[in-house]
mmCIF file of C-alpha atoms and ligand atoms in Angstrom:
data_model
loop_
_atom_site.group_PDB
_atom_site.id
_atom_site.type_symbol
_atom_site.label_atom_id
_atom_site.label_comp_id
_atom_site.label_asym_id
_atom_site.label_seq_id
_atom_site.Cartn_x
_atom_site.Cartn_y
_atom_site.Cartn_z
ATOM 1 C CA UNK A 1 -28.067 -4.078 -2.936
ATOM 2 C CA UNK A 2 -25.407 -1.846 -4.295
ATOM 3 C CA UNK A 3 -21.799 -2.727 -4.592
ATOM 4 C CA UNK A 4 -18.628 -1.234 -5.960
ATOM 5 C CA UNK A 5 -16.681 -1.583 -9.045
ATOM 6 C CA UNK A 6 -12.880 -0.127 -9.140
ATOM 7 C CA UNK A 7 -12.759 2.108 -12.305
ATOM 8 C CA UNK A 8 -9.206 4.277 -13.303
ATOM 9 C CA UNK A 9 -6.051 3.921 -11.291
ATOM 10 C CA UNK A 10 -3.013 6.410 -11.360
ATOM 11 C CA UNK A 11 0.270 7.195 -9.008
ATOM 12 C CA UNK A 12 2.669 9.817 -8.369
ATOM 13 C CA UNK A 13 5.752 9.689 -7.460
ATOM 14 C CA UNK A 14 8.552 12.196 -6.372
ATOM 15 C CA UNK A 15 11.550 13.101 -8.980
ATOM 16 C CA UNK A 16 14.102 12.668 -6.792
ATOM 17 C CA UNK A 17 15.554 8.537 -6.495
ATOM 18 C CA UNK A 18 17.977 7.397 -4.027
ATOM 19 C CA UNK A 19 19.850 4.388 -4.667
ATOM 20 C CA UNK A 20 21.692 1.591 -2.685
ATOM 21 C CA UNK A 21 24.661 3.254 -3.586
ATOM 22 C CA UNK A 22 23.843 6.667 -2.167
ATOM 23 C CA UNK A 23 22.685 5.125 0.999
ATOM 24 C CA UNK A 24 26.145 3.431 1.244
ATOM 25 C CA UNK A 25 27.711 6.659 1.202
ATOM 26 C CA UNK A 26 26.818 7.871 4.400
ATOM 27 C CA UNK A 27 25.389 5.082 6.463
ATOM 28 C CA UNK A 28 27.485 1.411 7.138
ATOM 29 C CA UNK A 29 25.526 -0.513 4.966
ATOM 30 C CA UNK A 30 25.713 -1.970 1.163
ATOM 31 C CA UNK A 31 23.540 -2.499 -2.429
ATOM 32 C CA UNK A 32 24.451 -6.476 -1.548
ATOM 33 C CA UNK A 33 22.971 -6.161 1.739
ATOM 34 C CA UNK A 34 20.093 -3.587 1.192
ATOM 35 C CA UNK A 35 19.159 -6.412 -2.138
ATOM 36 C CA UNK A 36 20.175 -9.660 -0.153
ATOM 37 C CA UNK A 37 17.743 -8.969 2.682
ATOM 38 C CA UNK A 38 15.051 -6.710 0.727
ATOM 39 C CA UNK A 39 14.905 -6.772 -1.979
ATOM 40 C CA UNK A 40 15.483 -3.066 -2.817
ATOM 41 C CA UNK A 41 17.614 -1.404 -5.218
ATOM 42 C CA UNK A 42 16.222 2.087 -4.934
ATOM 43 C CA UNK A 43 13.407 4.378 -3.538
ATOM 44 C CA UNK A 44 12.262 7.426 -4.159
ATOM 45 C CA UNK A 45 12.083 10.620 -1.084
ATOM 46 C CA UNK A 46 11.391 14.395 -1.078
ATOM 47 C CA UNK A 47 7.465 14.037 -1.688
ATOM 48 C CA UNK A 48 4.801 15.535 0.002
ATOM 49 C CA UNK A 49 1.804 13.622 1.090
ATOM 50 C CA UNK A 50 -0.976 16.175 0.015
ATOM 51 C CA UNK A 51 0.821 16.734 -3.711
ATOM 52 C CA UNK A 52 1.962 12.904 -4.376
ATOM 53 C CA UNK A 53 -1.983 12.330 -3.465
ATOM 54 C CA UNK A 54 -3.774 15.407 -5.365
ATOM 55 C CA UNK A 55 -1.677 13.954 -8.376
ATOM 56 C CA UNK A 56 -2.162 10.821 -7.911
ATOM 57 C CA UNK A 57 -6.078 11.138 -7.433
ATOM 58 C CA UNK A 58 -6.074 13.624 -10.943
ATOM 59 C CA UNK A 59 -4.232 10.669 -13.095
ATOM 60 C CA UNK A 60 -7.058 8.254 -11.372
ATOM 61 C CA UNK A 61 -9.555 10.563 -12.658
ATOM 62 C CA UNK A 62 -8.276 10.902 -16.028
ATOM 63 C CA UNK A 63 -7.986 7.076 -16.304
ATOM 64 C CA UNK A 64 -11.385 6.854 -15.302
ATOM 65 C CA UNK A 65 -12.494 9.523 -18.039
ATOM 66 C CA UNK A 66 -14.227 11.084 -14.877
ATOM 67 C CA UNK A 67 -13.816 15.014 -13.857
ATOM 68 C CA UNK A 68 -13.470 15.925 -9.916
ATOM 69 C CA UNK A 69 -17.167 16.822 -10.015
ATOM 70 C CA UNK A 70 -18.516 13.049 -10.769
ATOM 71 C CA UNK A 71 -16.427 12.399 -7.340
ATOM 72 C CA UNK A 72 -18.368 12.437 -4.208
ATOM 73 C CA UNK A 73 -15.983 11.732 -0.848
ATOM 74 C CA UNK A 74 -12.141 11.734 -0.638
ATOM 75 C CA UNK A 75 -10.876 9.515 0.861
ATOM 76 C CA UNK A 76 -7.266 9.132 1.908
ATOM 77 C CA UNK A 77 -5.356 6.285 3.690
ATOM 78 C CA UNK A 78 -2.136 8.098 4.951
ATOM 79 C CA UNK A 79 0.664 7.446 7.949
ATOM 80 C CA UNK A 80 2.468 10.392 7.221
ATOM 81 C CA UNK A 81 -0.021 13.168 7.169
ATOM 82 C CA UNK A 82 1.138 17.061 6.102
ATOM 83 C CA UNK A 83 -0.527 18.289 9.621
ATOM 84 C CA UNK A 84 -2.531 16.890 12.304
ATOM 85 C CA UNK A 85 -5.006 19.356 11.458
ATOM 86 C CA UNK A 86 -6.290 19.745 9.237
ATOM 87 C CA UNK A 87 -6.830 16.449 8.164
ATOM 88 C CA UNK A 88 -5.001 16.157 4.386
ATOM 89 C CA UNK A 89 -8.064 14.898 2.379
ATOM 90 C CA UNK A 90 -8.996 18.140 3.282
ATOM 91 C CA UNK A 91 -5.737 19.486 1.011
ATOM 92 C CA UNK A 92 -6.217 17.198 -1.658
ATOM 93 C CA UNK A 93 -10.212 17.791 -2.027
ATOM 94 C CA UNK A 94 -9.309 21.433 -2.836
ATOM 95 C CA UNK A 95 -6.386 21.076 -5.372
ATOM 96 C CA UNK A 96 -7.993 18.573 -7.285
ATOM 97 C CA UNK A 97 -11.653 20.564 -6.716
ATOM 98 C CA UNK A 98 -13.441 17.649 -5.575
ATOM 99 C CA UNK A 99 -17.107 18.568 -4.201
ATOM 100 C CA UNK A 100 -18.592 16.641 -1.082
ATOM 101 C CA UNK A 101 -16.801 14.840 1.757
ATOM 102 C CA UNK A 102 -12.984 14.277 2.599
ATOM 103 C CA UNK A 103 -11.548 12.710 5.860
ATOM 104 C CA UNK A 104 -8.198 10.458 6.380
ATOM 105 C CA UNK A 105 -7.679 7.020 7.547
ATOM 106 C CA UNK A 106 -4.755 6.012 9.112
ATOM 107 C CA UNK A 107 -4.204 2.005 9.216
ATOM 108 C CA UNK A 108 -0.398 2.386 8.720
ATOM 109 C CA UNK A 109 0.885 0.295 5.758
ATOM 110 C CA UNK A 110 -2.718 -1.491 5.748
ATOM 111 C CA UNK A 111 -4.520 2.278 4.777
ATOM 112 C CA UNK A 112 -5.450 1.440 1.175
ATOM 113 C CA UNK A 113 -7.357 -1.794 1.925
ATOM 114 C CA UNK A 114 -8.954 -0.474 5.138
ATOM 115 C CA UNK A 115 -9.585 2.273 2.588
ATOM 116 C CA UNK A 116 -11.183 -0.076 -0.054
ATOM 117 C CA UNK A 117 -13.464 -1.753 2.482
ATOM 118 C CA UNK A 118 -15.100 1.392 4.241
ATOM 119 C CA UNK A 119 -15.861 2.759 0.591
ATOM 120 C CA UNK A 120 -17.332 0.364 -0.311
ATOM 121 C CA UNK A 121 -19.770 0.254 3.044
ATOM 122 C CA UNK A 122 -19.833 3.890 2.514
ATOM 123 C CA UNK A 123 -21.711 3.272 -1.230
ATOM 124 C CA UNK A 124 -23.639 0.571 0.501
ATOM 125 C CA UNK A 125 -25.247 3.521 2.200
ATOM 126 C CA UNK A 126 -25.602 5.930 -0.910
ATOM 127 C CA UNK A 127 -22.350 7.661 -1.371
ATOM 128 C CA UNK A 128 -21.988 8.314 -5.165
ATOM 129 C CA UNK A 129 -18.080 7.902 -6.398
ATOM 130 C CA UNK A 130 -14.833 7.505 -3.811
ATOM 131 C CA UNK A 131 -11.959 8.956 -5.230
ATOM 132 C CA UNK A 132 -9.623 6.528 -3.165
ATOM 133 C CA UNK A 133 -5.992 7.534 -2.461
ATOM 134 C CA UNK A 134 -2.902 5.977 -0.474
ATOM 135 C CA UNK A 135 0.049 8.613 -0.144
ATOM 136 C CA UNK A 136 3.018 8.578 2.170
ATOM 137 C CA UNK A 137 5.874 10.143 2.867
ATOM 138 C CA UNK A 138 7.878 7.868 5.168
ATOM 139 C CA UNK A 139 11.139 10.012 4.270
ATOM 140 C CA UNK A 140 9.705 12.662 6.629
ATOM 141 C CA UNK A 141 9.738 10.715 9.311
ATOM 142 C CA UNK A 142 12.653 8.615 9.178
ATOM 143 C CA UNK A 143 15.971 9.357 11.005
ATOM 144 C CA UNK A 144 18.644 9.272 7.861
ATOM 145 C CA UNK A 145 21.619 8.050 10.582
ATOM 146 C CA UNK A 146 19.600 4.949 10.995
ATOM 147 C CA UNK A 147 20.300 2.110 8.929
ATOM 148 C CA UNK A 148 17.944 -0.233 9.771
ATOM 149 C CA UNK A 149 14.897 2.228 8.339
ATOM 150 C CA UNK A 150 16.600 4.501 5.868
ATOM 151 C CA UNK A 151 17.438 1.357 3.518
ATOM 152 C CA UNK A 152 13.434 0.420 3.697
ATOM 153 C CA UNK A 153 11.435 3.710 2.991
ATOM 154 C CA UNK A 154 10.176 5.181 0.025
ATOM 155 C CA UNK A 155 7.564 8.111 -0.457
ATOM 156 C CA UNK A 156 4.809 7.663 -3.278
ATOM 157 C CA UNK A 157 0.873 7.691 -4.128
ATOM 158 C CA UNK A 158 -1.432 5.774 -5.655
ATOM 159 C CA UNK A 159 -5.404 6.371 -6.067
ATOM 160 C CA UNK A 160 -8.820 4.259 -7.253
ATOM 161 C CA UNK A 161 -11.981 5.356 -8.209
ATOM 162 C CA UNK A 162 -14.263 3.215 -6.422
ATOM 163 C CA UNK A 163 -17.776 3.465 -8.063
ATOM 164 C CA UNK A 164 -21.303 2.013 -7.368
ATOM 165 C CA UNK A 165 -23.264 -0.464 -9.422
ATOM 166 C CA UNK A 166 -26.288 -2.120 -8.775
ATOM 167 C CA UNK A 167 -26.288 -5.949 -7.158
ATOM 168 C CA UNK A 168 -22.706 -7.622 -5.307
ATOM 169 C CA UNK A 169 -19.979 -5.481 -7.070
ATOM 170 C CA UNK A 170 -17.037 -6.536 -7.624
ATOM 171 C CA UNK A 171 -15.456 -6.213 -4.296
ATOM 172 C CA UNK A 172 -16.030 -10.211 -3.599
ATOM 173 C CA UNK A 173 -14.649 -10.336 -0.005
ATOM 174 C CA UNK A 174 -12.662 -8.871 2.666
ATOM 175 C CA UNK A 175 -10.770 -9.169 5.696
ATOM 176 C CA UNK A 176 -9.256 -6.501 8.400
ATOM 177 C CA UNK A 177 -8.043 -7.306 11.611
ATOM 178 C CA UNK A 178 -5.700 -5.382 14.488
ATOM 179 C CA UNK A 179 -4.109 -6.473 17.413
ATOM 180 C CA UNK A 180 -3.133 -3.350 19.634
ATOM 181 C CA UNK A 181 -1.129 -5.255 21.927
ATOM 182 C CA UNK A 182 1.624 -5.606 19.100
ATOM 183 C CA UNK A 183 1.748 -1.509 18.655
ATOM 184 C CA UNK A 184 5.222 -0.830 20.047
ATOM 185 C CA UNK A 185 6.541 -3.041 17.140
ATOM 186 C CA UNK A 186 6.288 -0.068 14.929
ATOM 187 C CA UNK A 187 5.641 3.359 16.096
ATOM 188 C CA UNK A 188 6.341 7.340 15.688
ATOM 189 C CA UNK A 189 5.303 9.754 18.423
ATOM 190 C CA UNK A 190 4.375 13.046 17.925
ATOM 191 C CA UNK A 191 7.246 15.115 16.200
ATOM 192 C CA UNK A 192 9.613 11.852 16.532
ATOM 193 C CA UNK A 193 10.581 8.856 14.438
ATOM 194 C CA UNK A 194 10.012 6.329 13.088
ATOM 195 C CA UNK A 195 11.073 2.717 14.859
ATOM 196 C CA UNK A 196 10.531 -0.453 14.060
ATOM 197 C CA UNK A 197 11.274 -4.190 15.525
ATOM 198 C CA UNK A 198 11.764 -5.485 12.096
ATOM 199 C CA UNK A 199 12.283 -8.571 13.587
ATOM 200 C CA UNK A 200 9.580 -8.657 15.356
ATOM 201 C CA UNK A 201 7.397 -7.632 12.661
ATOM 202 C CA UNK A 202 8.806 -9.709 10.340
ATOM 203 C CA UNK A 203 7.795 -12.864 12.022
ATOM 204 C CA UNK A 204 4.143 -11.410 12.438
ATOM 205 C CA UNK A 205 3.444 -10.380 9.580
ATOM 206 C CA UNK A 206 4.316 -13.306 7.510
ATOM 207 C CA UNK A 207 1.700 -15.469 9.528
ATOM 208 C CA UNK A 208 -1.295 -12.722 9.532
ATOM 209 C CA UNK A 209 -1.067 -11.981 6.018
ATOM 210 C CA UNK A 210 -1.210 -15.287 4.965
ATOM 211 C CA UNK A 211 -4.098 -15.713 7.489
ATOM 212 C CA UNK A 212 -6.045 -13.110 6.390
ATOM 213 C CA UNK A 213 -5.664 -13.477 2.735
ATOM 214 C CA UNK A 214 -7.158 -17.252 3.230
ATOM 215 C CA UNK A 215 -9.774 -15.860 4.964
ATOM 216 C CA UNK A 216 -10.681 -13.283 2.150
ATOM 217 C CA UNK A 217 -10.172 -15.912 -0.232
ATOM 218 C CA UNK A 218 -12.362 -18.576 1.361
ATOM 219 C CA UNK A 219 -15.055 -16.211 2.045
ATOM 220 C CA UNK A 220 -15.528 -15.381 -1.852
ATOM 221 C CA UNK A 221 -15.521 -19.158 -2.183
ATOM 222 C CA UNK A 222 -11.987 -19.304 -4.015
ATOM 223 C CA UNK A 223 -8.723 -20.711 -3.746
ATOM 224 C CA UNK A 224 -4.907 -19.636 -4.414
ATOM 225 C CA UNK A 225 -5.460 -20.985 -7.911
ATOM 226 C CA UNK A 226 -8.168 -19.004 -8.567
ATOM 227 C CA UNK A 227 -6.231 -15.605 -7.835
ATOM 228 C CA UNK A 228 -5.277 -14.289 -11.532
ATOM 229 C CA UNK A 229 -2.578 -11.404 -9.713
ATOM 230 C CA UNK A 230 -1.831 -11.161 -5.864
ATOM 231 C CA UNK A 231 -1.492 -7.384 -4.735
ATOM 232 C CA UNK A 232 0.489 -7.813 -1.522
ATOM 233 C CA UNK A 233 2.074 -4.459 0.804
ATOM 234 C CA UNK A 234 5.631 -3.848 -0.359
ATOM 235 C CA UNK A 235 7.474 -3.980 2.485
ATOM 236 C CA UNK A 236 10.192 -6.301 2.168
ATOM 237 C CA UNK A 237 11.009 -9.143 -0.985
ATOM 238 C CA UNK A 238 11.619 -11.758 1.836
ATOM 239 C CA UNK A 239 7.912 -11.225 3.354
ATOM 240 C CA UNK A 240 6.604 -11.230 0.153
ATOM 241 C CA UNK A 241 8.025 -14.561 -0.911
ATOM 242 C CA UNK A 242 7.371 -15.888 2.226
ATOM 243 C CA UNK A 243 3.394 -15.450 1.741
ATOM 244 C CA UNK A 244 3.402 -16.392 -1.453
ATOM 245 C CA UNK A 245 5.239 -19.506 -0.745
ATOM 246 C CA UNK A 246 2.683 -20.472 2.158
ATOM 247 C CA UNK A 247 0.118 -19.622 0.370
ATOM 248 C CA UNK A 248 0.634 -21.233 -2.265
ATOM 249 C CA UNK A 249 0.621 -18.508 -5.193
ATOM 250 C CA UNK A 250 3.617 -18.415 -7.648
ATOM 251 C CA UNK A 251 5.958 -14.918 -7.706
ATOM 252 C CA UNK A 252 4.968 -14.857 -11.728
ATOM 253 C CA UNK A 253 1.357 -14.389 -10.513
ATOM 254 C CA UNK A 254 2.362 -11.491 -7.993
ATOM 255 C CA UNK A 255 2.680 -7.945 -8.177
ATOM 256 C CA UNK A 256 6.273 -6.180 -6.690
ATOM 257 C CA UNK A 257 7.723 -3.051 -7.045
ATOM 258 C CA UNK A 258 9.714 -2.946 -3.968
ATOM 259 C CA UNK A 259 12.808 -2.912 -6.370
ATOM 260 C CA UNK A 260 11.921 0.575 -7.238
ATOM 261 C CA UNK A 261 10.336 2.248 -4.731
ATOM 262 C CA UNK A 262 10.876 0.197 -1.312
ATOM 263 C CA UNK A 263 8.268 0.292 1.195
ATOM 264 C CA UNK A 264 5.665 3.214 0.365
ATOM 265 C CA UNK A 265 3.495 2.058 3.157
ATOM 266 C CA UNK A 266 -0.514 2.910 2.387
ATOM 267 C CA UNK A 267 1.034 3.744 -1.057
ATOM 268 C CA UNK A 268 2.622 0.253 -1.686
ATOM 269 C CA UNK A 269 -0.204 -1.381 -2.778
ATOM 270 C CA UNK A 270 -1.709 0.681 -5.576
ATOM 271 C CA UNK A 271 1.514 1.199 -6.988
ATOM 272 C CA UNK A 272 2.186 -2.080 -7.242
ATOM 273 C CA UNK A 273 -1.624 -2.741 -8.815
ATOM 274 C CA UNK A 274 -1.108 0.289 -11.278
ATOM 275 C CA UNK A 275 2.485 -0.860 -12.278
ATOM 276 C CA UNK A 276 0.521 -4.497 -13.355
ATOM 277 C CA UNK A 277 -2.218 -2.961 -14.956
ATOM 278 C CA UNK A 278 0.395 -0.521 -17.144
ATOM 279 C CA UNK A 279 2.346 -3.690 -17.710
ATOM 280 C CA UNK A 280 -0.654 -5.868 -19.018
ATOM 281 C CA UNK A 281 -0.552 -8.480 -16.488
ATOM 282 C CA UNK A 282 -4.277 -7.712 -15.038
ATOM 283 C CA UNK A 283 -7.144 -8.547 -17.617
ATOM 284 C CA UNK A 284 -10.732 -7.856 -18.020
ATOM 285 C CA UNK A 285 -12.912 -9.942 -15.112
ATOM 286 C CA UNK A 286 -9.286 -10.797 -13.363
ATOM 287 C CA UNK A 287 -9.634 -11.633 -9.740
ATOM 288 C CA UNK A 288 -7.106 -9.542 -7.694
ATOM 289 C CA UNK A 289 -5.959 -10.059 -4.167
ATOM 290 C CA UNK A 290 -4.746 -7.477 -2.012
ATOM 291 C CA UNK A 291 -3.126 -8.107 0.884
ATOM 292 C CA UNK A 292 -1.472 -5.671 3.245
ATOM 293 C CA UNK A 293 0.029 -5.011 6.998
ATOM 294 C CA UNK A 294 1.532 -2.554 9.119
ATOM 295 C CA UNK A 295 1.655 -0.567 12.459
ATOM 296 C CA UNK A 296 -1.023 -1.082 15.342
ATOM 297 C CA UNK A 297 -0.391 -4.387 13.724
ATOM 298 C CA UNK A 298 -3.524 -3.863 11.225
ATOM 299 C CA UNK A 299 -3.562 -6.742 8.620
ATOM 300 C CA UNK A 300 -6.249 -6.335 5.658
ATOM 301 C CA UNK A 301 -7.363 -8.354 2.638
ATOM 302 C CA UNK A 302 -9.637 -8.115 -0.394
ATOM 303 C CA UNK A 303 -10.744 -10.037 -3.681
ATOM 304 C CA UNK A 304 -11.380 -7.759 -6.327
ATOM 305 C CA UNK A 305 -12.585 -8.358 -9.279
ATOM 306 C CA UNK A 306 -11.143 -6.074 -11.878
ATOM 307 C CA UNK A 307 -12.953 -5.148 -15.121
ATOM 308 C CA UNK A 308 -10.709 -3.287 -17.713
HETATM 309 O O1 UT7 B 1 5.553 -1.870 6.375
HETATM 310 C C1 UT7 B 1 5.461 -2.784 7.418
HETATM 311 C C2 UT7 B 1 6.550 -2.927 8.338
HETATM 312 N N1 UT7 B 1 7.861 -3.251 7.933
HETATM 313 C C3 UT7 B 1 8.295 -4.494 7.665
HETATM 314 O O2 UT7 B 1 7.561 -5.383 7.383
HETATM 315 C C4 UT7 B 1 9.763 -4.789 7.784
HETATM 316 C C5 UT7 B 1 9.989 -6.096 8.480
HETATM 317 N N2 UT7 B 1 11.369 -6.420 8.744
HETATM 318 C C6 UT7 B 1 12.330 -6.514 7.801
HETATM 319 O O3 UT7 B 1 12.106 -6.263 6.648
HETATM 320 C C7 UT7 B 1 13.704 -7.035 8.225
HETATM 321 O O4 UT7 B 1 13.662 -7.489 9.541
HETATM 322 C C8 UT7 B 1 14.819 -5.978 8.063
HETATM 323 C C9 UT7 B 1 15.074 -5.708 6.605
HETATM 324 C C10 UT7 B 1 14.444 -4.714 8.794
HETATM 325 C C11 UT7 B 1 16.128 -6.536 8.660
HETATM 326 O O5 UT7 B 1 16.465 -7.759 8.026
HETATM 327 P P1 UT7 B 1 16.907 -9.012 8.900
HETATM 328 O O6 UT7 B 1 17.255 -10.085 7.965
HETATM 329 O O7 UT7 B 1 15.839 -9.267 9.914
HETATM 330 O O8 UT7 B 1 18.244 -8.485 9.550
HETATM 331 P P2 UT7 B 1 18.599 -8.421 11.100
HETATM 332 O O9 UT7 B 1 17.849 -7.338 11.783
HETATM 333 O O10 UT7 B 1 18.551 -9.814 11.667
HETATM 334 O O11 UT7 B 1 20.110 -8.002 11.020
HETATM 335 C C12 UT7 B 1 21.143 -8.886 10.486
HETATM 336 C C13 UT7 B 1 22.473 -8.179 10.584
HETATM 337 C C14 UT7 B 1 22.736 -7.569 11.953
HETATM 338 O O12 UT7 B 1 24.122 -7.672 12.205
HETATM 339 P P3 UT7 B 1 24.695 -8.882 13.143
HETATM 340 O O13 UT7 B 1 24.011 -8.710 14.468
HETATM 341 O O14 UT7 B 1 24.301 -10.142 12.441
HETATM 342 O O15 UT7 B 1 26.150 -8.607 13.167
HETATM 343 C C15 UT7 B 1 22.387 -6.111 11.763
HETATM 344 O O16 UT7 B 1 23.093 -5.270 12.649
HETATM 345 O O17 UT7 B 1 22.479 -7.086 9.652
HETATM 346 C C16 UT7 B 1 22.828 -5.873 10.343
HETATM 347 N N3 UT7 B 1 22.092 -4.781 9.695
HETATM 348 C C17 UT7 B 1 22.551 -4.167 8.611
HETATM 349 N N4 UT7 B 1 23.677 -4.325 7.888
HETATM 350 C C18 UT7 B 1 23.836 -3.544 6.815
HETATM 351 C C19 UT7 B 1 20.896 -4.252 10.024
HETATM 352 N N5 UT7 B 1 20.561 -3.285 9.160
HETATM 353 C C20 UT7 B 1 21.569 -3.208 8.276
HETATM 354 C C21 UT7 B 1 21.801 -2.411 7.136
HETATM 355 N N6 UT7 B 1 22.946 -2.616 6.436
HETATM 356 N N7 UT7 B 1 20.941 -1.486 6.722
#
């Protein structure tokens, strides 16, 4: 049997920050609102999905004390691609000069888990080392003049190295799910934008996050007390607090970032992981769960067992 172990995590994000304020400025909406019903004070836009990703995946490297050769597959979990062809792995594998495979995933804000799960079933067959990356650039595809998404998007990147070791890993259990039916909740056709029901999506997501993070949980044979730092998809303060509330985990043992960079979609969660891990708040042997969901709706969970 051969499982994975997560080893090195690093993030990039773009230079240039827009705040509440600036928002305010040329759309009919306020910091008290955007904070009130967010949770998000400011975000950062301008990035580009292949760069935030390459430098993301080079910190991960370098906090692995691993060079691009040790790597064998990119893999990158990504909404907001730079083309539809080529596929931007493809991008990324060249300007970080990664040998061997490279293909994208798109799960919307759900990417990075999806991402976590099929490398690890991808080392279960032989692959040697994942170099793992969630980027996005929602900023791209967002129509400034509209309120209700400007004040929500951020563009960022965030990358793993997912490695295999001999016997169960430390990937303890997982969860992904989709219901197509629900896909006009949050959409962007070709050369559009982006829309959202946030409403709508609201309501879902609350309840299939919280169902699919008991159902990872249960399947490792754990329970909300057991879970050292919970990893959840930034997409709004409310939602988070929400799941954390019904499932019974306290906001001191969760990880949010949303202040900073609002919703970074498959980015969200590894920044939010590599902001804990810089801050000291994930130790040797913690147990980690991530918990994320987005367009299609997708919905994804993992326990993770971190080793410093
Ligand atoms: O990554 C995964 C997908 N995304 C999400 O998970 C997002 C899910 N949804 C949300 O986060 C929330 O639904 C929003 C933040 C999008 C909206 O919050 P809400 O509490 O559901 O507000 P609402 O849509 O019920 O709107 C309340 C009021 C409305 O005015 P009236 O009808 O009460 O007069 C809106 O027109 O707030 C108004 N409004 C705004 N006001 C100021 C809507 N957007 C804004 C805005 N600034 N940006």
């Amino acid at each position: 049997m051969r499982g994975i172990t997560v080893r090195g995590c690093g993030i990039s994000l773009p230079d240039k920050v827009l705040t509440n304020d600036d928002l305010s400025a040329t759309l009919d909406t306020s910091d008290a609102w955007i904070i009130e019903r967010t949770g998000i004070k400011e975000r950062r836009v301008g990035g580009i999905t292949s760069q935030m990703g390459a430098e993301a995946g080079r910190r991960a490297l370098e906090d692995a004390g691993l060079q691009p050769a040790d790597v064998d597959v990119v893999l990158l979990a990504t909404t907001t691609p730079d083309a539809l062809v080529p596929g931007t792995s493809a991008t990324i594998q060249e300007q970080i000069g990664v040998p061997g495979g490279a293909f994208d995933l798109n799960a919307a804000c759900s990417g990075f888990v999806y991402g976590l799960v099929v490398a690890a079933g991808l080392v279960a067959v032989g692959s040697g080392r994942i170099l793992l990356i969630g980027s996005d650039a929602l900023s791209r595809i967002t129509d400034w003049d509209d309120r209700a998404l400007a004040v929500l998007v951020g563009d960022g990147a965030g990358a793993v190295v997912v490695e295999p070791v001999d016997g169960p890993g430390d990937l303890l259990s997982w969860n992904m799910g989709a219901d197509g039916s629900l896909r006009h909740l949050l959409k962007c056709d070709h050369g559009g934008y982006l829309f959202m029901d946030g409403k709508e999506v609201f309501r879902k997501a609350v309840r299939v996050v919280v169902e699919s993070a008991e159902r990872a949980l249960s399947d490792a044979g754990l329970q909300p007390a057991d879970v050292d730092l919970l990893v959840p998809h930034q997409a709004n303060l409310r939602i988070i607090q929400a799941a954390c509330q019904r499932l019974g985990i306290t906001e001191e043992r969760t990880a949010v970032v949303i202040d900073r960079y609002g919703n970074t979609s498959s980015a969200s969660i590894p920044l939010a992981l590599d902001d804990a891990i810089r801050n000291g708040r994930v130790h040797d042997g913690a147990t980690l769960l991530l918990t994320g969901f987005g367009g299609g709706m997708t919905w994804a969970s993992a326990v993770l067992r971190w080793r410093a």
